[in-house]
Each structure stands twice: as structure tokens, then as C-alpha cells.
Amino acid sequence: MRGLPESKREPGVADYEKVICQIKDVLGARLVTAPDGSISEIHIMAGSNRNPKQIVRDVESALLIQLGITVDHKKISVVQVQGQELTGEVAEDKALYRSTCMPLRLVSLNLYTRGLEAEATVELEAGLSGTIYQGYACGPNTPERHLWLVADATLNAVEKYSCGIWNLALEDLVLVEVAHRRAALCVIVLVSREGYEYLAGVALVKGDDRQAAAQAVLRALNCRSCVYGSAG
């Protein structure tokens, strides 16, 4: 007996951008969508080694082959940047880092507990495109691990936002007392093709330890990727 056919998820903005970012010489991509969810504009930052028309054709082909989506080439714009001072993978990594330098805002976070396990979900919004990036983390259901799970879920969302050029890990996370206020302090390690570096961030607790933990992660990345925590 045949089962019911599986429902196929419609591709979202993040799916389009991920496909486009895989194309040779593409350093970054941002989409603008119409109210009905269709693509109205595709903005691409690329290196100067290839003809822009070829990049546009590659974008059309990649979206058609991987997502089954046909896009009018008139909706695609390409801006090219010079990068002669950098070569090879390092040039690609640094240019993509610059192109993804746009704000991220903490939209929501949730922590679910099921018996021995807990799961944290975090949503970050890209300020210019409005794209939502969801992060997840699961682990032991203990009070001490809950903050770590929220921080790990935040890092997972940032990794998705970076199109996979960063690998992020939480090195430490503690609650501290400073100026008679409680604060979340974290240290993370960021690994890319350039190497690795340690970053630290702190956020005051304003009633919710978990939100402070997520904001501390975003502030640790503030100088590196121009992200910021939610207001409030």
C-alpha cells in the first residue's frame, strides 16, 4: 500500500541566497521579495574576475537546477569589487566576510524540555533583507545547561547567516556581578579559512538570563560581523 506523498517545502529567501553564494566569484547575495513571496530583486556582490553577464546566467541556471525556480535576468543586479591585494581562498573568505557585514536582530528564543533533554530555538533577523535565520541546539535538561543551549542555538543561527564561511563554538558562558548588576559573559571561538580567533561579549540581565546569554553572543560578534542584540 502506498503512503501519502510527502509535502515539499517551498524554498525561502535563505535557500535562494545559499545557492547563489555557492557560485564562483559570488561574494554575497541579498534578495528582495514581493508581498506574495515571489522574487522581485536579487542583489549580488561579486569579484572582478568574471563578466557580470556570465554571473547572471550562472544564477539563473543554479536556481533553476537546484530549486526549480525560473528568474528573469532583469531582476538580477551585480556589483563587482576589486580584491587584488588578496588571492585564492583567503580573498574569497575576506570579501564574503565584508559583504555579510549587516545587522542581525534577536527576534525570539524558546527553550523546550522533554524528560532528560532540552532544546533551544533562536530566531535572528537580518536587518536589511528581513530574512529570518533559525538556530537550534539540544542537550541535557539541567538548569546549568539551559543558558549554554540558548547560546549554542544563537551561534547556529549566525553560522547559517554566514553561508557556512564561519564555524563557531562556545568556549565559556558565565553569569557575573558587575556594578551591582547581573550580566552574561561569554567567550566564543570563530574559525574560518583565515584561521581562528577568540571573541568575548557581555550583556546585562534585564529580567531574563536566557535573553542576556543570546545577546552576549551577538555582542561578541559585533566587531566581527556587525550584528547586534535586540533592544529592550
XYZ file of N, CA, C and O in Angstrom, residues 8-16 37 66-69:
56
model
N 6.261 18.965 -0.065
C 7.553 19.569 -0.361
C 7.566 21.008 0.122
O 6.686 21.799 -0.214
N 8.581 21.351 0.915
C 8.684 22.706 1.445
C 9.088 23.674 0.345
O 9.996 23.411 -0.433
N 8.383 24.791 0.281
C 8.728 25.813 -0.696
C 10.038 26.480 -0.286
O 10.241 26.788 0.884
N 10.947 26.711 -1.242
C 12.212 27.360 -0.890
C 11.985 28.782 -0.407
O 11.108 29.494 -0.909
N 12.770 29.198 0.584
C 12.675 30.545 1.117
C 13.860 31.394 0.702
O 14.743 30.947 -0.044
N 13.899 32.611 1.204
C 14.969 33.542 0.846
C 16.335 32.966 1.200
O 17.292 33.063 0.423
N 16.443 32.350 2.381
C 17.727 31.782 2.797
C 18.191 30.690 1.833
O 19.397 30.548 1.581
N 17.248 29.911 1.277
C 17.605 28.863 0.317
C 18.167 29.472 -0.964
O 19.167 28.998 -1.510
N 17.508 30.532 -1.458
C 17.998 31.201 -2.664
C 19.412 31.741 -2.446
O 20.308 31.562 -3.275
N 5.600 36.727 -1.780
C 6.734 35.839 -1.572
C 7.597 35.617 -2.792
O 8.656 34.990 -2.696
N 18.776 23.717 -9.010
C 18.740 23.285 -7.615
C 17.388 23.507 -6.937
O 17.007 22.741 -6.051
N 16.670 24.561 -7.347
C 15.406 24.869 -6.671
C 14.195 24.808 -7.588
O 13.063 24.929 -7.125
N 14.444 24.645 -8.899
C 13.327 24.591 -9.836
C 12.640 25.924 -10.034
O 11.463 25.981 -10.395
N 13.371 27.016 -9.805
C 12.803 28.360 -9.886
C 13.360 29.085 -11.109
O 14.575 29.130 -11.320
